[in-house]
Structure formats: C-alpha cells, structure tokens
mmCIF file of C-alpha atoms and ligand atoms in Angstrom:
data_model
loop_
_atom_site.group_PDB
_atom_site.id
_atom_site.type_symbol
_atom_site.label_atom_id
_atom_site.label_comp_id
_atom_site.label_asym_id
_atom_site.label_seq_id
_atom_site.Cartn_x
_atom_site.Cartn_y
_atom_site.Cartn_z
ATOM 1 C CA MET O 3 5.712 -7.643 -5.774
ATOM 2 C CA ALA O 4 2.718 -5.717 -4.606
ATOM 3 C CA ASN O 5 1.345 -6.609 -1.220
ATOM 4 C CA PHE O 6 -2.327 -7.365 -1.736
ATOM 5 C CA ALA O 7 -4.720 -6.975 1.151
ATOM 6 C CA LEU O 8 -7.617 -8.229 -0.939
ATOM 7 C CA GLN O 9 -7.940 -9.987 -4.268
ATOM 8 C CA LEU O 10 -11.216 -10.768 -5.997
ATOM 9 C CA LYS O 11 -10.788 -13.418 -8.673
ATOM 10 C CA ASN O 12 -13.411 -13.892 -11.338
ATOM 11 C CA ILE O 13 -16.364 -13.684 -8.971
ATOM 12 C CA THR O 14 -19.753 -14.611 -10.322
ATOM 13 C CA LYS O 15 -23.149 -14.646 -8.712
ATOM 14 C CA ALA O 16 -26.691 -14.969 -9.980
ATOM 15 C CA TYR O 17 -30.026 -14.595 -8.282
ATOM 16 C CA GLY O 18 -32.089 -17.291 -10.001
ATOM 17 C CA GLU O 19 -31.546 -16.821 -13.726
ATOM 18 C CA THR O 20 -30.277 -13.265 -13.359
ATOM 19 C CA PRO O 21 -26.502 -12.799 -13.275
ATOM 20 C CA VAL O 22 -25.634 -10.058 -10.789
ATOM 21 C CA LEU O 23 -21.827 -10.371 -10.797
ATOM 22 C CA LYS O 24 -20.342 -11.460 -14.117
ATOM 23 C CA GLY O 25 -16.723 -12.306 -13.379
ATOM 24 C CA ILE O 26 -15.309 -9.556 -11.161
ATOM 25 C CA ASN O 27 -11.533 -9.136 -10.812
ATOM 26 C CA VAL O 28 -10.192 -6.502 -8.408
ATOM 27 C CA ASP O 29 -6.921 -6.228 -6.491
ATOM 28 C CA ALA O 30 -6.548 -3.950 -3.481
ATOM 29 C CA GLU O 31 -3.043 -3.265 -2.281
ATOM 30 C CA GLU O 32 -2.301 -2.844 1.405
ATOM 31 C CA GLY O 33 -3.606 0.540 2.529
ATOM 32 C CA GLU O 34 -5.624 1.319 -0.589
ATOM 33 C CA PHE O 35 -9.001 3.029 -0.469
ATOM 34 C CA VAL O 36 -11.010 1.231 -3.128
ATOM 35 C CA VAL O 37 -14.427 2.636 -4.009
ATOM 36 C CA LEU O 38 -16.952 0.435 -5.798
ATOM 37 C CA LEU O 39 -18.968 2.997 -7.756
ATOM 38 C CA GLY O 40 -22.003 2.435 -9.914
ATOM 39 C CA PRO O 41 -25.725 3.066 -10.312
ATOM 40 C CA SER O 42 -28.305 1.400 -8.120
ATOM 41 C CA GLY O 43 -28.634 -2.290 -8.945
ATOM 42 C CA CYS O 44 -25.187 -2.703 -10.552
ATOM 43 C CA GLY O 45 -24.131 -5.325 -8.003
ATOM 44 C CA LYS O 46 -21.789 -3.345 -5.764
ATOM 45 C CA SER O 47 -23.506 -4.216 -2.457
ATOM 46 C CA THR O 48 -23.721 -7.852 -3.495
ATOM 47 C CA LEU O 49 -19.972 -7.774 -4.095
ATOM 48 C CA LEU O 50 -19.249 -6.115 -0.742
ATOM 49 C CA HIS O 51 -21.480 -8.595 1.074
ATOM 50 C CA ALA O 52 -19.689 -11.419 -0.717
ATOM 51 C CA ILE O 53 -16.345 -10.098 0.584
ATOM 52 C CA ALA O 54 -17.813 -9.954 4.078
ATOM 53 C CA GLY O 55 -19.147 -13.491 3.763
ATOM 54 C CA LEU O 56 -22.751 -12.399 4.203
ATOM 55 C CA HIS O 57 -23.730 -13.934 0.831
ATOM 56 C CA PRO O 58 -22.126 -16.925 -0.880
ATOM 57 C CA ILE O 59 -20.685 -16.528 -4.390
ATOM 58 C CA ASP O 60 -21.304 -18.970 -7.246
ATOM 59 C CA SER O 61 -17.719 -19.157 -8.488
ATOM 60 C CA GLY O 62 -14.382 -17.377 -8.192
ATOM 61 C CA ASP O 63 -12.252 -16.659 -5.167
ATOM 62 C CA ILE O 64 -11.840 -14.032 -2.448
ATOM 63 C CA ILE O 65 -8.313 -13.771 -1.075
ATOM 64 C CA ILE O 66 -7.408 -11.731 2.008
ATOM 65 C CA GLU O 67 -3.691 -11.269 2.643
ATOM 66 C CA GLY O 68 -2.870 -14.250 0.446
ATOM 67 C CA LYS O 69 -5.408 -16.648 1.960
ATOM 68 C CA SER O 70 -8.650 -17.783 0.345
ATOM 69 C CA VAL O 71 -11.632 -16.912 2.529
ATOM 70 C CA ALA O 72 -14.363 -17.791 0.040
ATOM 71 C CA GLY O 73 -15.635 -20.746 2.075
ATOM 72 C CA MET O 74 -15.208 -19.131 5.471
ATOM 73 C CA PRO O 75 -17.890 -17.685 7.726
ATOM 74 C CA THR O 76 -17.815 -13.921 8.295
ATOM 75 C CA ARG O 77 -16.253 -14.103 11.753
ATOM 76 C CA ASP O 78 -13.150 -15.877 10.415
ATOM 77 C CA ARG O 79 -12.458 -13.417 7.595
ATOM 78 C CA ASP O 80 -11.019 -10.590 9.678
ATOM 79 C CA VAL O 81 -13.101 -7.908 7.987
ATOM 80 C CA ALA O 82 -15.262 -5.275 9.673
ATOM 81 C CA MET O 83 -18.251 -3.683 8.015
ATOM 82 C CA VAL O 84 -19.905 -0.300 8.473
ATOM 83 C CA PHE O 85 -23.486 -0.281 7.247
ATOM 84 C CA GLN O 86 -25.725 2.454 5.932
ATOM 85 C CA SER O 87 -28.111 1.892 8.833
ATOM 86 C CA TYR O 88 -25.886 2.217 11.867
ATOM 87 C CA ALA O 89 -27.272 -0.984 13.417
ATOM 88 C CA LEU O 90 -26.334 -0.010 16.980
ATOM 89 C CA TYR O 91 -27.755 -1.841 19.986
ATOM 90 C CA PRO O 92 -30.294 0.591 21.472
ATOM 91 C CA ASN O 93 -29.925 -0.627 25.054
ATOM 92 C CA MET O 94 -26.158 -0.420 25.141
ATOM 93 C CA THR O 95 -24.136 2.703 25.797
ATOM 94 C CA VAL O 96 -21.775 4.016 23.150
ATOM 95 C CA ALA O 97 -18.854 2.423 25.010
ATOM 96 C CA GLN O 98 -20.646 -0.923 25.140
ATOM 97 C CA ASN O 99 -21.583 -0.713 21.464
ATOM 98 C CA ILE O 100 -17.991 -0.024 20.446
ATOM 99 C CA GLY O 101 -16.630 -2.731 22.716
ATOM 100 C CA PHE O 102 -19.201 -5.314 21.623
ATOM 101 C CA PRO O 103 -17.116 -7.080 18.935
ATOM 102 C CA LEU O 104 -14.286 -7.486 21.447
ATOM 103 C CA ARG O 105 -16.609 -8.915 24.112
ATOM 104 C CA MET O 106 -17.808 -11.413 21.500
ATOM 105 C CA ARG O 107 -14.170 -12.436 21.124
ATOM 106 C CA LYS O 108 -13.817 -12.799 24.875
ATOM 107 C CA MET O 109 -11.181 -10.128 25.249
ATOM 108 C CA PRO O 110 -10.573 -9.228 28.928
ATOM 109 C CA ALA O 111 -12.615 -6.240 30.108
ATOM 110 C CA SER O 112 -9.572 -4.185 31.053
ATOM 111 C CA GLU O 113 -8.146 -4.518 27.533
ATOM 112 C CA ILE O 114 -11.527 -3.698 25.970
ATOM 113 C CA ALA O 115 -11.703 -0.507 28.036
ATOM 114 C CA ILE O 116 -8.294 0.570 26.709
ATOM 115 C CA ARG O 117 -9.214 -0.151 23.074
ATOM 116 C CA VAL O 118 -12.583 1.606 23.371
ATOM 117 C CA ALA O 119 -10.887 4.655 24.866
ATOM 118 C CA GLU O 120 -8.364 4.747 22.004
ATOM 119 C CA VAL O 121 -11.061 4.539 19.362
ATOM 120 C CA ALA O 122 -13.202 7.157 21.101
ATOM 121 C CA LYS O 123 -10.222 9.511 21.131
ATOM 122 C CA LEU O 124 -9.517 8.861 17.456
ATOM 123 C CA LEU O 125 -13.140 9.633 16.572
ATOM 124 C CA GLN O 126 -13.412 12.503 19.055
ATOM 125 C CA ILE O 127 -16.475 10.999 20.723
ATOM 126 C CA GLU O 128 -15.093 10.656 24.252
ATOM 127 C CA PRO O 129 -17.847 12.822 25.812
ATOM 128 C CA LEU O 130 -20.498 10.514 24.319
ATOM 129 C CA LEU O 131 -19.286 7.192 25.692
ATOM 130 C CA GLN O 132 -21.979 6.813 28.370
ATOM 131 C CA ARG O 133 -24.887 7.848 26.146
ATOM 132 C CA ARG O 134 -27.359 5.505 24.433
ATOM 133 C CA PRO O 135 -27.844 5.608 20.647
ATOM 134 C CA ARG O 136 -31.186 7.436 20.959
ATOM 135 C CA GLU O 137 -29.335 10.325 22.637
ATOM 136 C CA LEU O 138 -27.103 10.798 19.573
ATOM 137 C CA SER O 139 -27.485 12.618 16.271
ATOM 138 C CA GLY O 140 -27.314 10.642 13.035
ATOM 139 C CA GLY O 141 -23.735 11.719 12.454
ATOM 140 C CA GLN O 142 -22.710 10.705 15.963
ATOM 141 C CA ARG O 143 -24.380 7.316 15.525
ATOM 142 C CA GLN O 144 -22.458 6.728 12.344
ATOM 143 C CA ARG O 145 -19.228 7.597 14.161
ATOM 144 C CA VAL O 146 -20.056 5.015 16.792
ATOM 145 C CA ALA O 147 -20.714 2.452 14.049
ATOM 146 C CA ILE O 148 -17.333 3.318 12.527
ATOM 147 C CA GLY O 149 -15.799 3.005 16.002
ATOM 148 C CA ARG O 150 -17.210 -0.467 16.362
ATOM 149 C CA ALA O 151 -15.444 -1.447 13.122
ATOM 150 C CA LEU O 152 -12.191 0.292 14.091
ATOM 151 C CA VAL O 153 -11.947 -1.307 17.517
ATOM 152 C CA ARG O 154 -11.317 -4.723 16.004
ATOM 153 C CA ASP O 155 -8.399 -3.606 13.875
ATOM 154 C CA PRO O 156 -9.387 -5.918 11.013
ATOM 155 C CA LYS O 157 -7.354 -6.593 7.866
ATOM 156 C CA VAL O 158 -9.957 -4.950 5.645
ATOM 157 C CA PHE O 159 -12.681 -2.383 6.356
ATOM 158 C CA LEU O 160 -15.885 -2.606 4.348
ATOM 159 C CA PHE O 161 -18.201 0.399 4.055
ATOM 160 C CA ASP O 162 -21.684 0.000 2.560
ATOM 161 C CA GLU O 163 -22.960 3.478 1.586
ATOM 162 C CA PRO O 164 -22.197 4.752 5.109
ATOM 163 C CA LEU O 165 -23.188 8.353 4.400
ATOM 164 C CA SER O 166 -26.502 7.900 2.642
ATOM 165 C CA ASN O 167 -28.636 8.331 5.784
ATOM 166 C CA LEU O 168 -26.979 11.622 6.718
ATOM 167 C CA ASP O 169 -28.060 15.105 5.691
ATOM 168 C CA ALA O 170 -25.891 17.036 3.244
ATOM 169 C CA THR O 171 -23.728 18.887 5.787
ATOM 170 C CA LEU O 172 -23.093 15.823 7.913
ATOM 171 C CA ARG O 173 -22.336 13.795 4.821
ATOM 172 C CA VAL O 174 -19.513 16.129 3.877
ATOM 173 C CA GLU O 175 -18.196 16.207 7.471
ATOM 174 C CA THR O 176 -18.299 12.439 7.897
ATOM 175 C CA ARG O 177 -16.702 11.977 4.483
ATOM 176 C CA SER O 178 -13.736 14.109 5.595
ATOM 177 C CA GLU O 179 -13.621 12.154 8.816
ATOM 178 C CA ILE O 180 -13.387 8.832 6.964
ATOM 179 C CA LYS O 181 -10.670 10.246 4.725
ATOM 180 C CA ARG O 182 -8.727 11.436 7.766
ATOM 181 C CA LEU O 183 -9.056 8.027 9.415
ATOM 182 C CA HIS O 184 -7.770 6.337 6.296
ATOM 183 C CA ALA O 185 -4.778 8.669 6.097
ATOM 184 C CA GLN O 186 -4.047 8.251 9.788
ATOM 185 C CA LEU O 187 -4.499 4.467 10.020
ATOM 186 C CA GLY O 188 -3.281 3.447 6.552
ATOM 187 C CA LYS O 189 -5.809 0.596 6.538
ATOM 188 C CA THR O 190 -7.258 -1.087 3.460
ATOM 189 C CA MET O 191 -10.800 0.143 2.883
ATOM 190 C CA ILE O 192 -13.423 -1.045 0.412
ATOM 191 C CA TYR O 193 -16.279 1.427 0.092
ATOM 192 C CA VAL O 194 -19.538 1.162 -1.832
ATOM 193 C CA THR O 195 -21.350 4.215 -3.154
ATOM 194 C CA HIS O 196 -23.438 5.410 -6.078
ATOM 195 C CA ASP O 197 -22.208 8.964 -5.462
ATOM 196 C CA GLN O 198 -19.402 9.884 -7.814
ATOM 197 C CA ILE O 199 -18.325 12.877 -5.701
ATOM 198 C CA GLU O 200 -17.825 10.572 -2.718
ATOM 199 C CA ALA O 201 -15.826 8.244 -4.934
ATOM 200 C CA MET O 202 -13.682 11.080 -6.319
ATOM 201 C CA THR O 203 -12.950 12.580 -2.912
ATOM 202 C CA LEU O 204 -12.186 9.361 -1.018
ATOM 203 C CA ALA O 205 -10.729 6.783 -3.377
ATOM 204 C CA THR O 206 -7.179 5.938 -4.217
ATOM 205 C CA LYS O 207 -8.729 3.530 -6.737
ATOM 206 C CA ILE O 208 -12.212 3.610 -8.235
ATOM 207 C CA VAL O 209 -13.882 0.495 -9.621
ATOM 208 C CA VAL O 210 -16.734 1.651 -11.856
ATOM 209 C CA MET O 211 -19.429 -1.005 -12.190
ATOM 210 C CA ASN O 212 -22.513 -1.382 -14.342
ATOM 211 C CA LYS O 213 -24.881 -4.336 -14.656
ATOM 212 C CA GLY O 214 -22.587 -6.749 -12.845
ATOM 213 C CA ASP O 215 -19.508 -5.889 -14.919
ATOM 214 C CA ILE O 216 -16.495 -3.696 -14.266
ATOM 215 C CA GLN O 217 -16.358 -0.741 -16.652
ATOM 216 C CA GLN O 218 -13.056 0.758 -15.521
ATOM 217 C CA ILE O 219 -10.546 0.557 -12.705
ATOM 218 C CA GLY O 220 -8.403 3.620 -12.175
ATOM 219 C CA THR O 221 -7.414 6.515 -9.964
ATOM 220 C CA PRO O 222 -10.003 9.268 -9.602
ATOM 221 C CA HIS O 223 -7.894 11.308 -12.020
ATOM 222 C CA GLU O 224 -7.872 8.551 -14.664
ATOM 223 C CA VAL O 225 -11.559 7.806 -14.366
ATOM 224 C CA TYR O 226 -12.433 11.483 -14.684
ATOM 225 C CA HIS O 227 -9.948 12.567 -17.339
ATOM 226 C CA ARG O 228 -9.643 9.356 -19.354
ATOM 227 C CA PRO O 229 -12.953 7.508 -19.034
ATOM 228 C CA ALA O 230 -12.630 4.067 -20.635
ATOM 229 C CA ASN O 231 -16.025 4.138 -22.313
ATOM 230 C CA LEU O 232 -19.230 6.086 -22.783
ATOM 231 C CA PHE O 233 -20.787 4.670 -19.624
ATOM 232 C CA VAL O 234 -17.970 5.916 -17.370
ATOM 233 C CA ALA O 235 -17.801 9.232 -19.226
ATOM 234 C CA ARG O 236 -21.477 9.868 -18.548
ATOM 235 C CA PHE O 237 -21.571 8.468 -15.002
ATOM 236 C CA VAL O 238 -18.622 10.369 -13.546
ATOM 237 C CA GLY O 239 -18.736 14.172 -13.539
ATOM 238 C CA SER O 240 -21.527 16.617 -12.850
ATOM 239 C CA PRO O 241 -22.861 18.161 -15.014
ATOM 240 C CA THR O 242 -22.106 15.198 -17.183
ATOM 241 C CA MET O 243 -19.825 15.060 -20.232
ATOM 242 C CA GLN O 244 -21.774 15.871 -23.392
ATOM 243 C CA MET O 245 -21.253 13.986 -26.636
ATOM 244 C CA PHE O 246 -21.066 15.359 -30.160
ATOM 245 C CA ALA O 247 -21.853 12.764 -32.850
ATOM 246 C CA GLY O 248 -19.748 12.688 -36.023
ATOM 247 C CA THR O 249 -16.927 10.871 -37.792
ATOM 248 C CA LEU O 250 -13.152 11.138 -37.724
ATOM 249 C CA ALA O 251 -11.367 12.184 -40.899
ATOM 250 C CA SER O 252 -7.872 13.348 -41.674
ATOM 251 C CA ASN O 253 -6.627 16.391 -43.533
ATOM 252 C CA ALA O 254 -3.442 18.431 -43.781
ATOM 253 C CA SER O 255 -3.690 19.511 -40.130
ATOM 254 C CA GLY O 256 -4.075 15.944 -38.843
ATOM 255 C CA VAL O 257 -7.121 14.147 -37.459
ATOM 256 C CA VAL O 258 -10.345 16.115 -37.585
ATOM 257 C CA PHE O 259 -13.823 15.577 -36.161
ATOM 258 C CA ASP O 260 -16.499 16.049 -38.832
ATOM 259 C CA ASP O 261 -20.156 16.402 -37.891
ATOM 260 C CA GLY O 262 -21.289 15.599 -41.440
ATOM 261 C CA LYS O 263 -22.982 18.999 -41.731
ATOM 262 C CA GLY O 264 -20.028 21.096 -42.689
ATOM 263 C CA TRP O 265 -18.347 21.454 -39.302
ATOM 264 C CA SER O 266 -14.843 20.075 -39.178
ATOM 265 C CA VAL O 267 -12.418 20.729 -36.321
ATOM 266 C CA PRO O 268 -8.961 19.360 -35.517
ATOM 267 C CA VAL O 269 -8.727 16.908 -32.606
ATOM 268 C CA PRO O 270 -5.130 17.286 -31.423
ATOM 269 C CA ASN O 271 -4.974 14.213 -29.207
ATOM 270 C CA ALA O 272 -6.363 11.654 -31.697
ATOM 271 C CA ASP O 273 -4.234 9.382 -33.859
ATOM 272 C CA ASN O 274 -4.806 8.091 -37.393
ATOM 273 C CA THR O 275 -5.970 4.607 -36.437
ATOM 274 C CA ALA O 276 -9.505 5.755 -35.769
ATOM 275 C CA VAL O 277 -9.932 7.739 -38.995
ATOM 276 C CA GLY O 278 -13.140 6.788 -40.793
ATOM 277 C CA LYS O 279 -14.948 5.733 -37.616
ATOM 278 C CA SER O 280 -18.255 7.036 -36.353
ATOM 279 C CA VAL O 281 -17.498 8.605 -33.005
ATOM 280 C CA PHE O 282 -18.762 10.585 -30.076
ATOM 281 C CA LEU O 283 -16.583 13.507 -29.116
ATOM 282 C CA GLY O 284 -17.023 14.201 -25.412
ATOM 283 C CA LEU O 285 -16.511 17.582 -23.779
ATOM 284 C CA ARG O 286 -16.795 18.303 -20.074
ATOM 285 C CA PRO O 287 -18.271 21.626 -18.908
ATOM 286 C CA GLU O 288 -14.819 23.011 -18.097
ATOM 287 C CA HIS O 289 -13.710 22.416 -21.697
ATOM 288 C CA ILE O 290 -16.056 25.127 -22.917
ATOM 289 C CA ALA O 291 -15.161 28.759 -22.238
ATOM 290 C CA LEU O 292 -16.695 32.069 -23.227
ATOM 291 C CA ALA O 293 -14.882 33.637 -26.178
ATOM 292 C CA PRO O 294 -14.681 37.224 -27.457
ATOM 293 C CA ALA O 295 -17.593 38.026 -29.800
ATOM 294 C CA GLY O 296 -16.747 37.070 -33.357
ATOM 295 C CA SER O 297 -14.314 34.295 -32.376
ATOM 296 C CA GLY O 298 -14.821 30.604 -31.578
ATOM 297 C CA GLU O 299 -18.146 28.880 -32.204
ATOM 298 C CA MET O 300 -21.602 30.391 -31.900
ATOM 299 C CA ALA O 301 -23.775 28.761 -29.272
ATOM 300 C CA THR O 302 -27.364 29.366 -28.282
ATOM 301 C CA VAL O 303 -28.087 29.445 -24.562
ATOM 302 C CA ASP O 304 -31.025 27.130 -23.864
ATOM 303 C CA ALA O 305 -31.024 27.255 -20.069
ATOM 304 C CA VAL O 306 -29.075 28.740 -17.184
ATOM 305 C CA GLU O 307 -29.011 26.884 -13.850
ATOM 306 C CA PRO O 308 -27.390 28.868 -11.019
ATOM 307 C CA THR O 309 -25.386 26.798 -8.502
ATOM 308 C CA GLY O 310 -23.963 29.684 -6.464
ATOM 309 C CA PRO O 311 -20.480 30.623 -7.618
ATOM 310 C CA GLU O 312 -21.146 29.378 -11.148
ATOM 311 C CA ASP O 313 -24.004 28.717 -13.526
ATOM 312 C CA ASN O 314 -24.488 25.452 -15.353
ATOM 313 C CA VAL O 315 -25.350 26.551 -18.863
ATOM 314 C CA VAL O 316 -27.117 24.340 -21.402
ATOM 315 C CA LEU O 317 -25.999 25.240 -24.905
ATOM 316 C CA THR O 318 -26.654 24.190 -28.471
ATOM 317 C CA ILE O 319 -23.484 24.226 -30.556
ATOM 318 C CA ARG O 320 -23.739 23.273 -34.228
ATOM 319 C CA GLY O 321 -27.108 21.652 -33.522
ATOM 320 C CA GLN O 322 -25.768 19.469 -30.694
ATOM 321 C CA LYS O 323 -26.263 19.791 -26.949
ATOM 322 C CA ALA O 324 -23.409 20.886 -24.702
ATOM 323 C CA ILE O 325 -23.170 21.948 -21.061
ATOM 324 C CA ALA O 326 -20.758 24.582 -19.824
ATOM 325 C CA ARG O 327 -19.992 26.119 -16.440
ATOM 326 C CA PHE O 328 -19.644 29.881 -16.540
ATOM 327 C CA PRO O 329 -19.222 32.509 -13.806
ATOM 328 C CA THR O 330 -22.574 33.475 -12.299
ATOM 329 C CA GLY O 331 -24.652 35.770 -14.449
ATOM 330 C CA SER O 332 -22.296 35.807 -17.428
ATOM 331 C CA VAL O 333 -24.924 34.651 -19.928
ATOM 332 C CA GLU O 334 -28.702 34.759 -20.226
ATOM 333 C CA ALA O 335 -31.118 32.167 -21.550
ATOM 334 C CA ASN O 336 -32.338 32.570 -25.133
ATOM 335 C CA THR O 337 -29.313 34.546 -26.280
ATOM 336 C CA SER O 338 -26.337 33.649 -28.456
ATOM 337 C CA VAL O 339 -22.755 33.592 -27.207
ATOM 338 C CA ALA O 340 -19.350 32.821 -28.671
ATOM 339 C CA VAL O 341 -17.560 29.885 -27.046
ATOM 340 C CA MET O 342 -14.117 28.319 -27.301
ATOM 341 C CA LEU O 343 -13.892 24.502 -27.213
ATOM 342 C CA ASP O 344 -10.769 22.950 -25.709
ATOM 343 C CA LEU O 345 -10.556 20.087 -28.198
ATOM 344 C CA ALA O 346 -7.135 18.993 -26.950
ATOM 345 C CA LYS O 347 -8.968 17.775 -23.833
ATOM 346 C CA ALA O 348 -11.795 16.027 -25.725
ATOM 347 C CA SER O 349 -12.502 12.326 -25.195
ATOM 348 C CA LEU O 350 -13.291 10.250 -28.288
ATOM 349 C CA PHE O 351 -15.441 7.123 -28.191
ATOM 350 C CA ALA O 352 -16.305 4.642 -30.928
ATOM 351 C CA ALA O 353 -20.015 4.991 -31.690
ATOM 352 C CA ASP O 354 -20.433 1.208 -32.101
ATOM 353 C CA SER O 355 -18.548 -0.206 -29.097
ATOM 354 C CA GLY O 356 -18.614 2.868 -26.866
ATOM 355 C CA LEU O 357 -14.906 2.340 -26.133
ATOM 356 C CA ARG O 358 -12.409 5.164 -25.748
ATOM 357 C CA LEU O 359 -10.285 5.841 -28.843
ATOM 358 C CA ASN O 360 -7.731 8.413 -27.641
HETATM 359 P P1 ADP T 11 -26.322 -2.107 -5.840
HETATM 360 O O1 ADP T 11 -25.693 -2.292 -4.511
HETATM 361 O O2 ADP T 11 -25.326 -1.792 -6.892
HETATM 362 O O3 ADP T 11 -27.467 -1.157 -5.830
HETATM 363 P P2 ADP T 11 -27.161 -4.825 -5.483
HETATM 364 O O4 ADP T 11 -25.878 -5.547 -5.343
HETATM 365 O O5 ADP T 11 -27.921 -4.531 -4.238
HETATM 366 O O6 ADP T 11 -26.921 -3.506 -6.308
HETATM 367 O O7 ADP T 11 -28.124 -5.645 -6.450
HETATM 368 C C1 ADP T 11 -27.710 -6.088 -7.698
HETATM 369 C C2 ADP T 11 -28.858 -6.784 -8.389
HETATM 370 O O8 ADP T 11 -29.202 -7.970 -7.697
HETATM 371 C C3 ADP T 11 -30.119 -5.966 -8.477
HETATM 372 O O9 ADP T 11 -30.702 -6.166 -9.732
HETATM 373 C C4 ADP T 11 -30.974 -6.519 -7.382
HETATM 374 O O10 ADP T 11 -32.319 -6.373 -7.689
HETATM 375 C C5 ADP T 11 -30.562 -7.964 -7.350
HETATM 376 N N1 ADP T 11 -30.683 -8.558 -6.012
HETATM 377 C C6 ADP T 11 -30.045 -8.125 -4.904
HETATM 378 N N2 ADP T 11 -30.349 -8.907 -3.852
HETATM 379 C C7 ADP T 11 -31.205 -9.858 -4.300
HETATM 380 C C8 ADP T 11 -31.867 -10.969 -3.710
HETATM 381 N N3 ADP T 11 -31.724 -11.276 -2.416
HETATM 382 N N4 ADP T 11 -32.659 -11.709 -4.511
HETATM 383 C C9 ADP T 11 -32.801 -11.435 -5.814
HETATM 384 N N5 ADP T 11 -32.196 -10.413 -6.447
HETATM 385 C C10 ADP T 11 -31.407 -9.622 -5.696
#
C-alpha cells in the first residue's frame, strides 16, 4: 500500500455564502512534490492554509502520516510553510531567523547551532549567517525563509507562491534550488502557484484547480499531453492550445473531424464512441509544422511574435484560429503558408461537457 504523507478528504470551505473549496480530495505519497495549480481566486491558497491549520475547514479531513490533524493547531501538525513574503524578523541575524522555530521549541542552543549550520550549508548561505535581512537581496531572503522551514525537518513542507516576489532571473534560479532540495531531501512538498511553467518544472504531481474544484490530477506529462478537459487544455501550455470547432463523423478511413464547411480530416487517435458529437479539436503549437508549398493546409499568417529562438505565429486555418511556433523569421505577417497538422497528437473535447474524448 502506498505510504501517504498527506491525504485531503472531501474538504469544503465557504466564505459566507460563497463556496471556495467544493469537496477536495488529494493524496500525496511520501516524497512527492505536489503542485496546486490554478488561476487567481481558485482556492489554492485557502487549501494550503487549511493544511497548515491557519484557516479552519467546514467539513472533510486532513490526514498527515495517517493521523487526522483537522482539529489541531498549526504547531502540532508538523508542517512548515514558506510564504511569498519572506516574513523574516528584521532585527534578527540570518542565523537567528533560521534557528527561531527551534528556539520556540526549546531546543538546546548547541543543537540549534548545529542544525542551523547544516541548513546554511545545504542552501549555500554560510557567508550570510551574521547579516540582517535588510542586508540581503530578495533571493537571499527567500533562501533564509526556506532555511527556516528546513531546519525543523517537518513531515510536510508547504510553499505558498514562494517565487512571486522575485525577478525573472532569480525566480528561475530559486526554482532550480527548490527542485534540487526536493531531490536531495526526498521530502513531501505541497506548492501553490498560478504559474504553469513552475508547476511543470517542479511537480511530480499537478493538481489543477478552478473555482474551488479539482479539474485534473496527474503528472506534468499527463496534464500537458492528455488534459482532462477544456479548462486544463487552455490553462496549461504557452502559447495555449487552440480549438477547432466541428463534429466527429466516420468514413472508410475511420473517425474524421468535420468542420461542417467541407473540411474533413482523419483523427487517428479517436474511437467510434464519440461519432456524431460536437467537439473541439485541440492542437498545441508544436503540432503545427511548416509544409512544402502545395502540400498540407493553407494558412494565413495573422501575426508573428518573436520570442528569441522561435516565433509564436498566429494563423487562420480553414477559418479557425491556430497558434504555431516556427523558427525565427520563417514566416511573415499577412502572407499565406502551407502547414502540416499532426492530428495523431490532437486532443478532442466534447463541446457540451468540455470533457476529453480521446
Ligand atoms: P487563490 O490562492 O487560488 O488565488 P484563494 O484561496 O486566495 O485563491 O481565494 C479563493 C476565493 O476565496 C477567492 O474568491 C477569494 O476572494 C475568497 N477569499 C479568500 N479569502 C477570503 C476571506 N478571508 N474572506 C472572504 N473571501 C475570501
């Protein structure tokens, strides 16, 4: 049987009349890196704070290593949280800030000194130990905040958008640092973000949330390549997956996507059960390639957005919008190009329910 570090069982919470968590079920195995991903306001911070015991829940249970903690105060839950705002004590040195949770637990000073030194080494902040927070950069402050969580060696680490106050370069550096720490320590981590790249790069398991509900739980690979519904398909991936509206039909070659205007193409990975349904056929940018003139589909180039190595290219194909990613400078706006669509990789969603069909 799997060894669960954390189990969330049917958690609900409302603020007044407004439900914010609508029955959340998540299991985190020992050592997993679970990312709660969703747009602003979807309830992910509320959920993280509920795990930490900072906010009560209305119903459901929170189980850490087999024991219900739902009624317990934060200090008894054996979790440590890293916040977006580093929340360091300005008058304490880095060493004192890191050692603070241990002093609160009345650990002997000699032992605290050893633990602080270990954590400082792990985070490579030994030269900073005697500084005050104001003498640190934002990235260094966030390392100290992470150190303060690490020093306690809790059962579960909770991260609440820890990178959002850092500039782009530091964000990438600190992200790698957190990933390294996870690999090195093998600790269970629960991490909240609205940034799908952060989720993709860090998670072993992504929980995609929207409006207080879970939309999908899966590995980064599953969430990206097999989104469970239209919401996940559009939320994960940049530029986002574009949808072609049509219906599914069948002919001699198997299941085909029909746009109702004379365009009918085989969809190799669809089965017969969905034939007759109104659908959205989703293609990611990498599923559209330039084709030799005279082959493939004709597309008009509506816009070209350079990103450096590649251009994001907004196309119209058969009257519907698509976005491709082509090598820099390969196409120009307001021209026509031939493109090849990799329909074997297409995602199909029911137009009515939004649910994945293939
Ligand atoms: P996220 O972290 O995904 O951005 P939150 O968990 O912070 O979302 O918030 C979820 C919803 O709950 C939002 O609609 C927010 O406005 C609402 N909310 C959060 N905190 C409170 C509060 N203290 N009182 C009332 N509504 C709140």
